[in-house]
mmCIF file of N, CA, C and O in Angstrom:
data_model
loop_
_atom_site.group_PDB
_atom_site.id
_atom_site.type_symbol
_atom_site.label_atom_id
_atom_site.label_comp_id
_atom_site.label_asym_id
_atom_site.label_seq_id
_atom_site.Cartn_x
_atom_site.Cartn_y
_atom_site.Cartn_z
ATOM 1 N N UNK N 1 40.921 -19.335 -28.985
ATOM 2 C CA UNK N 1 41.851 -20.010 -29.868
ATOM 3 C C UNK N 1 42.708 -18.878 -30.481
ATOM 4 O O UNK N 1 42.254 -17.853 -30.822
ATOM 5 N N UNK N 2 44.002 -19.172 -30.586
ATOM 6 C CA UNK N 2 44.998 -18.257 -31.188
ATOM 7 C C UNK N 2 44.848 -18.271 -32.733
ATOM 8 O O UNK N 2 45.319 -19.246 -33.312
ATOM 9 N N UNK N 3 44.288 -17.205 -33.301
ATOM 10 C CA UNK N 3 44.053 -17.177 -34.764
ATOM 11 C C UNK N 3 45.387 -17.166 -35.518
ATOM 12 O O UNK N 3 45.425 -17.749 -36.625
ATOM 13 N N UNK N 4 46.443 -16.664 -34.908
ATOM 14 C CA UNK N 4 47.741 -16.637 -35.564
ATOM 15 C C UNK N 4 48.216 -18.073 -35.753
ATOM 16 O O UNK N 4 48.703 -18.407 -36.881
ATOM 17 N N UNK N 5 48.093 -18.890 -34.727
ATOM 18 C CA UNK N 5 48.515 -20.284 -34.836
ATOM 19 C C UNK N 5 47.724 -21.037 -35.899
ATOM 20 O O UNK N 5 48.268 -21.760 -36.700
ATOM 21 N N UNK N 6 46.382 -20.796 -35.984
ATOM 22 C CA UNK N 6 45.494 -21.489 -36.943
ATOM 23 C C UNK N 6 45.975 -21.005 -38.347
ATOM 24 O O UNK N 6 46.100 -21.857 -39.201
ATOM 25 N N UNK N 7 46.124 -19.710 -38.532
ATOM 26 C CA UNK N 7 46.570 -19.175 -39.827
ATOM 27 C C UNK N 7 47.871 -19.832 -40.337
ATOM 28 O O UNK N 7 48.075 -20.111 -41.518
ATOM 29 N N UNK N 8 48.830 -19.845 -39.419
ATOM 30 C CA UNK N 8 50.141 -20.411 -39.702
ATOM 31 C C UNK N 8 50.080 -21.896 -40.060
ATOM 32 O O UNK N 8 50.694 -22.428 -41.021
ATOM 33 N N UNK N 9 49.181 -22.710 -39.284
ATOM 34 C CA UNK N 9 49.039 -24.074 -39.606
ATOM 35 C C UNK N 9 48.361 -24.289 -40.962
ATOM 36 O O UNK N 9 48.821 -25.211 -41.757
ATOM 37 N N UNK N 10 47.379 -23.522 -41.263
ATOM 38 C CA UNK N 10 46.687 -23.608 -42.608
ATOM 39 C C UNK N 10 47.642 -23.272 -43.662
ATOM 40 O O UNK N 10 47.800 -23.966 -44.636
ATOM 41 N N UNK N 11 48.361 -22.161 -43.503
ATOM 42 C CA UNK N 11 49.254 -21.763 -44.579
ATOM 43 C C UNK N 11 50.377 -22.707 -44.859
ATOM 44 O O UNK N 11 50.712 -23.011 -45.980
ATOM 45 N N UNK N 12 50.854 -23.263 -43.756
ATOM 46 C CA UNK N 12 51.918 -24.309 -43.932
ATOM 47 C C UNK N 12 51.396 -25.650 -44.643
ATOM 48 O O UNK N 12 52.058 -26.126 -45.531
ATOM 49 N N UNK N 13 50.223 -26.022 -44.258
ATOM 50 C CA UNK N 13 49.611 -27.200 -44.896
ATOM 51 C C UNK N 13 49.425 -26.827 -46.407
ATOM 52 O O UNK N 13 49.639 -27.747 -47.274
ATOM 53 N N UNK N 14 48.854 -25.669 -46.739
ATOM 54 C CA UNK N 14 48.683 -25.375 -48.113
ATOM 55 C C UNK N 14 49.972 -25.294 -48.932
ATOM 56 O O UNK N 14 50.024 -25.810 -50.089
ATOM 57 N N UNK N 15 51.029 -24.744 -48.264
ATOM 58 C CA UNK N 15 52.244 -24.574 -48.996
ATOM 59 C C UNK N 15 52.850 -26.016 -49.255
ATOM 60 O O UNK N 15 53.272 -26.299 -50.398
ATOM 61 N N UNK N 16 52.790 -26.912 -48.291
ATOM 62 C CA UNK N 16 53.380 -28.204 -48.484
ATOM 63 C C UNK N 16 52.611 -28.994 -49.514
ATOM 64 O O UNK N 16 53.176 -29.617 -50.433
ATOM 65 N N UNK N 17 51.273 -28.897 -49.412
ATOM 66 C CA UNK N 17 50.428 -29.636 -50.448
ATOM 67 C C UNK N 17 50.621 -29.051 -51.837
ATOM 68 O O UNK N 17 50.606 -29.807 -52.885
ATOM 69 N N UNK N 18 50.794 -27.705 -51.920
ATOM 70 C CA UNK N 18 50.939 -27.102 -53.250
ATOM 71 C C UNK N 18 52.260 -27.619 -53.806
ATOM 72 O O UNK N 18 52.365 -28.010 -55.023
ATOM 73 N N UNK N 19 53.280 -27.641 -53.074
ATOM 74 C CA UNK N 19 54.629 -28.138 -53.542
ATOM 75 C C UNK N 19 54.545 -29.550 -53.977
ATOM 76 O O UNK N 19 55.179 -29.970 -55.024
ATOM 77 N N UNK N 20 53.891 -30.396 -53.195
ATOM 78 C CA UNK N 20 53.711 -31.810 -53.566
ATOM 79 C C UNK N 20 52.975 -31.990 -54.819
ATOM 80 O O UNK N 20 53.241 -32.831 -55.561
ATOM 81 N N UNK N 21 52.062 -31.053 -55.134
ATOM 82 C CA UNK N 21 51.283 -31.133 -56.342
ATOM 83 C C UNK N 21 52.052 -30.683 -57.591
ATOM 84 O O UNK N 21 51.613 -30.905 -58.678
ATOM 85 N N UNK N 22 53.129 -29.966 -57.322
ATOM 86 C CA UNK N 22 53.963 -29.446 -58.392
ATOM 87 C C UNK N 22 53.508 -28.183 -59.016
ATOM 88 O O UNK N 22 54.025 -27.708 -60.037
ATOM 89 N N UNK N 23 52.505 -27.535 -58.354
ATOM 90 C CA UNK N 23 52.012 -26.233 -58.760
ATOM 91 C C UNK N 23 52.744 -25.135 -58.224
ATOM 92 O O UNK N 23 53.294 -25.184 -57.091
ATOM 93 N N UNK N 24 52.869 -23.992 -58.914
ATOM 94 C CA UNK N 24 53.506 -22.795 -58.436
ATOM 95 C C UNK N 24 52.402 -21.937 -57.689
ATOM 96 O O UNK N 24 51.198 -22.074 -58.010
ATOM 97 N N UNK N 25 52.869 -20.950 -56.922
ATOM 98 C CA UNK N 25 51.944 -20.043 -56.344
ATOM 99 C C UNK N 25 51.096 -19.258 -57.386
ATOM 100 O O UNK N 25 49.936 -19.067 -57.243
ATOM 101 N N UNK N 26 51.842 -18.932 -58.425
ATOM 102 C CA UNK N 26 51.199 -18.154 -59.473
ATOM 103 C C UNK N 26 50.046 -18.953 -60.179
ATOM 104 O O UNK N 26 49.033 -18.385 -60.497
ATOM 105 N N UNK N 27 50.275 -20.180 -60.350
ATOM 106 C CA UNK N 27 49.242 -21.108 -60.891
ATOM 107 C C UNK N 27 48.062 -21.157 -59.975
ATOM 108 O O UNK N 27 46.858 -21.128 -60.489
ATOM 109 N N UNK N 28 48.275 -21.153 -58.713
ATOM 110 C CA UNK N 28 47.221 -21.251 -57.724
ATOM 111 C C UNK N 28 46.345 -19.915 -57.717
ATOM 112 O O UNK N 28 45.166 -19.961 -57.880
ATOM 113 N N UNK N 29 47.050 -18.825 -57.552
ATOM 114 C CA UNK N 29 46.321 -17.549 -57.464
ATOM 115 C C UNK N 29 45.635 -17.201 -58.784
ATOM 116 O O UNK N 29 44.502 -16.684 -58.793
ATOM 117 N N UNK N 30 46.230 -17.635 -59.910
ATOM 118 C CA UNK N 30 45.573 -17.403 -61.194
ATOM 119 C C UNK N 30 44.285 -18.215 -61.300
ATOM 120 O O UNK N 30 43.284 -17.687 -61.735
ATOM 121 N N UNK N 31 44.371 -19.495 -60.935
ATOM 122 C CA UNK N 31 43.221 -20.412 -60.991
ATOM 123 C C UNK N 31 42.107 -19.915 -60.089
ATOM 124 O O UNK N 31 40.915 -20.122 -60.413
ATOM 125 N N UNK N 32 42.475 -19.417 -58.910
ATOM 126 C CA UNK N 32 41.425 -19.071 -57.938
ATOM 127 C C UNK N 32 40.915 -17.649 -58.176
ATOM 128 O O UNK N 32 39.782 -17.239 -57.725
ATOM 129 N N UNK N 33 41.648 -16.871 -58.985
ATOM 130 C CA UNK N 33 41.272 -15.447 -59.241
ATOM 131 C C UNK N 33 41.544 -14.529 -58.102
ATOM 132 O O UNK N 33 40.961 -13.571 -57.909
ATOM 133 N N UNK N 34 42.583 -14.973 -57.260
ATOM 134 C CA UNK N 34 42.986 -14.188 -56.093
ATOM 135 C C UNK N 34 44.200 -13.315 -56.554
ATOM 136 O O UNK N 34 44.873 -13.543 -57.500
ATOM 137 N N UNK N 35 44.370 -12.244 -55.673
ATOM 138 C CA UNK N 35 45.493 -11.433 -55.947
ATOM 139 C C UNK N 35 46.739 -12.125 -55.501
ATOM 140 O O UNK N 35 46.746 -13.001 -54.737
ATOM 141 N N UNK N 36 47.861 -11.616 -56.076
ATOM 142 C CA UNK N 36 49.214 -12.260 -55.752
ATOM 143 C C UNK N 36 49.443 -12.233 -54.264
ATOM 144 O O UNK N 36 49.773 -13.243 -53.658
ATOM 145 N N UNK N 37 49.348 -11.023 -53.632
ATOM 146 C CA UNK N 37 49.589 -10.952 -52.223
ATOM 147 C C UNK N 37 48.642 -11.708 -51.391
ATOM 148 O O UNK N 37 49.037 -12.136 -50.271
ATOM 149 N N UNK N 38 47.477 -11.838 -51.807
ATOM 150 C CA UNK N 38 46.416 -12.647 -51.066
ATOM 151 C C UNK N 38 46.864 -14.057 -50.808
ATOM 152 O O UNK N 38 46.863 -14.540 -49.714
ATOM 153 N N UNK N 39 47.300 -14.739 -51.949
ATOM 154 C CA UNK N 39 47.707 -16.078 -51.776
ATOM 155 C C UNK N 39 49.033 -16.162 -51.007
ATOM 156 O O UNK N 39 49.198 -17.083 -50.177
ATOM 157 N N UNK N 40 49.986 -15.331 -51.304
ATOM 158 C CA UNK N 40 51.219 -15.362 -50.549
ATOM 159 C C UNK N 40 51.033 -15.166 -49.081
ATOM 160 O O UNK N 40 51.620 -15.907 -48.283
ATOM 161 N N UNK N 41 50.145 -14.169 -48.645
ATOM 162 C CA UNK N 41 49.951 -13.979 -47.289
ATOM 163 C C UNK N 41 49.236 -15.187 -46.675
ATOM 164 O O UNK N 41 49.400 -15.492 -45.468
ATOM 165 N N UNK N 42 48.418 -15.871 -47.414
ATOM 166 C CA UNK N 42 47.754 -17.059 -46.944
ATOM 167 C C UNK N 42 48.751 -18.097 -46.609
ATOM 168 O O UNK N 42 48.690 -18.719 -45.523
ATOM 169 N N UNK N 43 49.685 -18.419 -47.506
ATOM 170 C CA UNK N 43 50.668 -19.428 -47.258
ATOM 171 C C UNK N 43 51.567 -18.974 -46.157
ATOM 172 O O UNK N 43 52.144 -19.870 -45.453
ATOM 173 N N UNK N 44 51.873 -17.694 -46.034
ATOM 174 C CA UNK N 44 52.773 -17.294 -44.967
ATOM 175 C C UNK N 44 51.994 -17.335 -43.558
ATOM 176 O O UNK N 44 52.699 -17.160 -42.469
ATOM 177 N N UNK N 45 50.743 -17.490 -43.589
ATOM 178 C CA UNK N 45 49.974 -17.539 -42.374
ATOM 179 C C UNK N 45 49.655 -16.211 -41.775
ATOM 180 O O UNK N 45 49.342 -16.080 -40.563
ATOM 181 N N UNK N 46 49.696 -15.147 -42.497
ATOM 182 C CA UNK N 46 49.423 -13.801 -41.995
ATOM 183 C C UNK N 46 48.107 -13.322 -42.492
ATOM 184 O O UNK N 46 47.736 -12.194 -42.229
ATOM 185 N N UNK N 47 47.303 -14.151 -43.207
ATOM 186 C CA UNK N 47 45.999 -13.818 -43.641
ATOM 187 C C UNK N 47 45.008 -14.850 -43.153
ATOM 188 O O UNK N 47 45.263 -16.042 -43.244
ATOM 189 N N UNK N 48 43.859 -14.417 -42.661
ATOM 190 C CA UNK N 48 42.797 -15.330 -42.243
ATOM 191 C C UNK N 48 42.143 -15.879 -43.481
ATOM 192 O O UNK N 48 41.870 -15.115 -44.369
ATOM 193 N N UNK N 49 41.843 -17.128 -43.519
ATOM 194 C CA UNK N 49 41.210 -17.773 -44.748
ATOM 195 C C UNK N 49 39.998 -18.506 -44.271
ATOM 196 O O UNK N 49 39.979 -19.146 -43.107
ATOM 197 N N UNK N 50 38.950 -18.476 -45.007
ATOM 198 C CA UNK N 50 37.731 -19.154 -44.623
ATOM 199 C C UNK N 50 37.802 -20.590 -44.914
ATOM 200 O O UNK N 50 38.620 -21.076 -45.767
ATOM 201 N N UNK N 51 36.984 -21.358 -44.310
ATOM 202 C CA UNK N 51 36.839 -22.736 -44.516
ATOM 203 C C UNK N 51 36.583 -23.005 -46.056
ATOM 204 O O UNK N 51 37.128 -23.881 -46.682
ATOM 205 N N UNK N 52 35.681 -22.222 -46.587
ATOM 206 C CA UNK N 52 35.317 -22.332 -48.043
ATOM 207 C C UNK N 52 36.500 -22.189 -48.889
ATOM 208 O O UNK N 52 36.706 -22.875 -49.912
ATOM 209 N N UNK N 53 37.299 -21.186 -48.579
ATOM 210 C CA UNK N 53 38.555 -20.951 -49.375
ATOM 211 C C UNK N 53 39.577 -22.088 -49.249
ATOM 212 O O UNK N 53 40.243 -22.514 -50.236
ATOM 213 N N UNK N 54 39.734 -22.627 -47.982
ATOM 214 C CA UNK N 54 40.585 -23.767 -47.797
ATOM 215 C C UNK N 54 40.100 -24.950 -48.697
ATOM 216 O O UNK N 54 40.909 -25.610 -49.385
ATOM 217 N N UNK N 55 38.826 -25.196 -48.700
ATOM 218 C CA UNK N 55 38.241 -26.305 -49.483
ATOM 219 C C UNK N 55 38.419 -26.030 -51.004
ATOM 220 O O UNK N 55 38.664 -26.939 -51.757
ATOM 221 N N UNK N 56 38.329 -24.767 -51.356
ATOM 222 C CA UNK N 56 38.552 -24.376 -52.788
ATOM 223 C C UNK N 56 39.998 -24.722 -53.266
ATOM 224 O O UNK N 56 40.211 -25.289 -54.283
ATOM 225 N N UNK N 57 40.937 -24.399 -52.353
ATOM 226 C CA UNK N 57 42.340 -24.652 -52.723
ATOM 227 C C UNK N 57 42.537 -26.190 -52.697
ATOM 228 O O UNK N 57 43.267 -26.613 -53.564
ATOM 229 N N UNK N 58 42.059 -26.851 -51.681
ATOM 230 C CA UNK N 58 42.128 -28.331 -51.710
ATOM 231 C C UNK N 58 41.623 -28.980 -52.961
ATOM 232 O O UNK N 58 42.330 -29.871 -53.514
ATOM 233 N N UNK N 59 40.552 -28.526 -53.406
ATOM 234 C CA UNK N 59 39.976 -29.086 -54.712
ATOM 235 C C UNK N 59 40.858 -28.822 -55.868
ATOM 236 O O UNK N 59 41.081 -29.678 -56.659
ATOM 237 N N UNK N 60 41.381 -27.541 -55.896
ATOM 238 C CA UNK N 60 42.295 -27.299 -56.969
ATOM 239 C C UNK N 60 43.596 -28.112 -56.915
ATOM 240 O O UNK N 60 44.135 -28.539 -57.968
ATOM 241 N N UNK N 61 44.068 -28.477 -55.713
ATOM 242 C CA UNK N 61 45.169 -29.304 -55.596
ATOM 243 C C UNK N 61 44.905 -30.775 -55.713
ATOM 244 O O UNK N 61 45.800 -31.629 -55.675
ATOM 245 N N UNK N 62 43.601 -31.154 -55.908
ATOM 246 C CA UNK N 62 43.197 -32.549 -56.007
ATOM 247 C C UNK N 62 43.250 -33.296 -54.761
ATOM 248 O O UNK N 62 43.483 -34.495 -54.725
ATOM 249 N N UNK N 63 42.979 -32.641 -53.670
ATOM 250 C CA UNK N 63 43.078 -33.170 -52.305
ATOM 251 C C UNK N 63 41.681 -33.316 -51.695
ATOM 252 O O UNK N 63 40.868 -32.293 -51.843
ATOM 253 N N UNK N 64 41.322 -34.448 -51.211
ATOM 254 C CA UNK N 64 40.028 -34.591 -50.555
ATOM 255 C C UNK N 64 39.905 -33.540 -49.406
ATOM 256 O O UNK N 64 40.833 -33.277 -48.658
ATOM 257 N N UNK N 65 38.733 -32.923 -49.348
ATOM 258 C CA UNK N 65 38.549 -31.811 -48.319
ATOM 259 C C UNK N 65 38.702 -32.296 -46.939
ATOM 260 O O UNK N 65 39.305 -31.640 -46.119
ATOM 261 N N UNK N 66 38.252 -33.495 -46.632
ATOM 262 C CA UNK N 66 38.409 -34.004 -45.216
ATOM 263 C C UNK N 66 39.874 -34.272 -44.919
ATOM 264 O O UNK N 66 40.358 -33.990 -43.879
ATOM 265 N N UNK N 67 40.596 -34.789 -45.854
ATOM 266 C CA UNK N 67 42.008 -35.019 -45.725
ATOM 267 C C UNK N 67 42.699 -33.774 -45.428
ATOM 268 O O UNK N 67 43.638 -33.686 -44.597
ATOM 269 N N UNK N 68 42.394 -32.647 -46.150
ATOM 270 C CA UNK N 68 43.008 -31.352 -45.902
ATOM 271 C C UNK N 68 42.764 -30.862 -44.477
ATOM 272 O O UNK N 68 43.594 -30.369 -43.821
ATOM 273 N N UNK N 69 41.449 -30.918 -44.064
ATOM 274 C CA UNK N 69 41.075 -30.476 -42.756
ATOM 275 C C UNK N 69 41.806 -31.245 -41.619
ATOM 276 O O UNK N 69 42.167 -30.725 -40.630
ATOM 277 N N UNK N 70 41.921 -32.601 -41.866
ATOM 278 C CA UNK N 70 42.516 -33.460 -40.877
ATOM 279 C C UNK N 70 44.013 -33.081 -40.838
ATOM 280 O O UNK N 70 44.610 -33.023 -39.676
ATOM 281 N N UNK N 71 44.640 -32.740 -41.993
ATOM 282 C CA UNK N 71 46.044 -32.393 -41.991
ATOM 283 C C UNK N 71 46.206 -31.076 -41.225
ATOM 284 O O UNK N 71 47.177 -31.033 -40.410
ATOM 285 N N UNK N 72 45.377 -30.121 -41.450
ATOM 286 C CA UNK N 72 45.485 -28.812 -40.681
ATOM 287 C C UNK N 72 45.309 -29.058 -39.195
ATOM 288 O O UNK N 72 46.037 -28.556 -38.385
ATOM 289 N N UNK N 73 44.318 -29.841 -38.820
ATOM 290 C CA UNK N 73 44.075 -30.089 -37.391
ATOM 291 C C UNK N 73 45.309 -30.847 -36.698
ATOM 292 O O UNK N 73 45.667 -30.530 -35.573
ATOM 293 N N UNK N 74 45.881 -31.701 -37.512
ATOM 294 C CA UNK N 74 47.053 -32.449 -36.936
ATOM 295 C C UNK N 74 48.238 -31.480 -36.736
ATOM 296 O O UNK N 74 48.891 -31.484 -35.672
ATOM 297 N N UNK N 75 48.401 -30.582 -37.684
ATOM 298 C CA UNK N 75 49.499 -29.585 -37.628
ATOM 299 C C UNK N 75 49.268 -28.695 -36.351
ATOM 300 O O UNK N 75 50.227 -28.279 -35.644
ATOM 301 N N UNK N 76 48.049 -28.272 -36.131
ATOM 302 C CA UNK N 76 47.690 -27.468 -34.983
ATOM 303 C C UNK N 76 47.951 -28.204 -33.638
ATOM 304 O O UNK N 76 48.538 -27.607 -32.750
ATOM 305 N N UNK N 77 47.628 -29.516 -33.588
ATOM 306 C CA UNK N 77 47.833 -30.257 -32.426
ATOM 307 C C UNK N 77 49.265 -30.565 -32.131
ATOM 308 O O UNK N 77 49.695 -30.467 -30.974
ATOM 309 N N UNK N 78 50.078 -30.744 -33.134
ATOM 310 C CA UNK N 78 51.436 -31.086 -32.916
ATOM 311 C C UNK N 78 52.424 -29.940 -32.994
ATOM 312 O O UNK N 78 53.599 -30.022 -32.675
ATOM 313 N N UNK N 79 51.917 -28.774 -33.514
ATOM 314 C CA UNK N 79 52.792 -27.619 -33.605
ATOM 315 C C UNK N 79 53.621 -27.636 -34.842
ATOM 316 O O UNK N 79 54.615 -26.919 -34.884
ATOM 317 N N UNK N 80 53.208 -28.408 -35.851
ATOM 318 C CA UNK N 80 54.089 -28.615 -37.060
ATOM 319 C C UNK N 80 53.708 -27.476 -38.018
ATOM 320 O O UNK N 80 52.968 -27.679 -39.058
ATOM 321 N N UNK N 81 54.140 -26.317 -37.692
ATOM 322 C CA UNK N 81 53.982 -25.156 -38.623
ATOM 323 C C UNK N 81 55.060 -24.107 -38.166
ATOM 324 O O UNK N 81 55.528 -24.189 -37.007
ATOM 325 N N UNK N 82 55.400 -23.182 -39.020
ATOM 326 C CA UNK N 82 56.431 -22.189 -38.589
ATOM 327 C C UNK N 82 56.030 -21.331 -37.463
ATOM 328 O O UNK N 82 54.832 -20.949 -37.422
ATOM 329 N N UNK N 83 56.888 -20.981 -36.614
ATOM 330 C CA UNK N 83 56.632 -20.188 -35.458
ATOM 331 C C UNK N 83 57.146 -18.712 -35.847
ATOM 332 O O UNK N 83 58.172 -18.672 -36.526
ATOM 333 N N UNK N 84 56.483 -17.689 -35.409
ATOM 334 C CA UNK N 84 56.967 -16.345 -35.720
ATOM 335 C C UNK N 84 58.228 -16.036 -34.975
ATOM 336 O O UNK N 84 58.468 -16.583 -33.946
ATOM 337 N N UNK N 85 59.040 -15.327 -35.618
ATOM 338 C CA UNK N 85 60.381 -14.914 -35.028
ATOM 339 C C UNK N 85 60.089 -14.049 -33.804
ATOM 340 O O UNK N 85 59.047 -13.304 -33.782
ATOM 341 N N UNK N 86 61.031 -14.002 -32.845
ATOM 342 C CA UNK N 86 60.787 -13.026 -31.672
ATOM 343 C C UNK N 86 60.592 -11.603 -32.102
ATOM 344 O O UNK N 86 59.851 -10.938 -31.554
ATOM 345 N N UNK N 87 61.336 -11.182 -33.127
ATOM 346 C CA UNK N 87 61.181 -9.855 -33.606
ATOM 347 C C UNK N 87 59.832 -9.522 -34.198
ATOM 348 O O UNK N 87 59.237 -8.501 -33.923
ATOM 349 N N UNK N 88 59.215 -10.513 -34.908
ATOM 350 C CA UNK N 88 57.899 -10.346 -35.473
ATOM 351 C C UNK N 88 56.902 -10.257 -34.366
ATOM 352 O O UNK N 88 55.947 -9.500 -34.359
ATOM 353 N N UNK N 89 57.059 -11.109 -33.260
ATOM 354 C CA UNK N 89 56.155 -11.146 -32.158
ATOM 355 C C UNK N 89 56.220 -9.786 -31.457
ATOM 356 O O UNK N 89 55.104 -9.279 -31.102
ATOM 357 N N UNK N 90 57.394 -9.256 -31.258
ATOM 358 C CA UNK N 90 57.523 -7.965 -30.598
ATOM 359 C C UNK N 90 56.845 -6.755 -31.424
ATOM 360 O O UNK N 90 56.143 -6.027 -30.871
ATOM 361 N N UNK N 91 57.101 -6.826 -32.738
ATOM 362 C CA UNK N 91 56.459 -5.817 -33.551
ATOM 363 C C UNK N 91 54.937 -5.925 -33.516
ATOM 364 O O UNK N 91 54.250 -4.886 -33.517
ATOM 365 N N UNK N 92 54.434 -7.084 -33.504
ATOM 366 C CA UNK N 92 52.923 -7.256 -33.452
ATOM 367 C C UNK N 92 52.490 -6.812 -32.152
ATOM 368 O O UNK N 92 51.462 -6.123 -32.045
ATOM 369 N N UNK N 93 53.169 -7.070 -30.979
ATOM 370 C CA UNK N 93 52.724 -6.531 -29.680
ATOM 371 C C UNK N 93 52.727 -5.068 -29.604
ATOM 372 O O UNK N 93 51.915 -4.436 -28.961
ATOM 373 N N UNK N 94 53.697 -4.447 -30.274
ATOM 374 C CA UNK N 94 53.821 -2.996 -30.315
ATOM 375 C C UNK N 94 52.901 -2.304 -31.324
ATOM 376 O O UNK N 94 52.869 -1.130 -31.368
ATOM 377 N N UNK N 95 52.213 -3.170 -32.106
ATOM 378 C CA UNK N 95 51.327 -2.620 -33.201
ATOM 379 C C UNK N 95 52.045 -2.022 -34.283
ATOM 380 O O UNK N 95 51.643 -1.172 -35.039
ATOM 381 N N UNK N 96 53.246 -2.597 -34.615
ATOM 382 C CA UNK N 96 54.054 -2.108 -35.726
ATOM 383 C C UNK N 96 53.887 -2.975 -36.986
ATOM 384 O O UNK N 96 53.627 -4.080 -36.918
#
């Protein structure tokens, strides 16, 4: 499984759900006790996040954990998440 795809799908789902809830990123990372960049990279899909962390964010957003996991799985299946730019893909391949 392509971990980059998974990370982008999770990040996209979290971003959409956070915006729907009306919370800011700073409110989320403050409530979770995470660093600023940790949460930003999570939403950007550049950080791997554990299932426990996904469920922690879902709880904070007032979302049923099963609903959140189903949303992420749907995004993975349909490709409904941001794709990396060709430049980013090239830099990753070159180790930059």
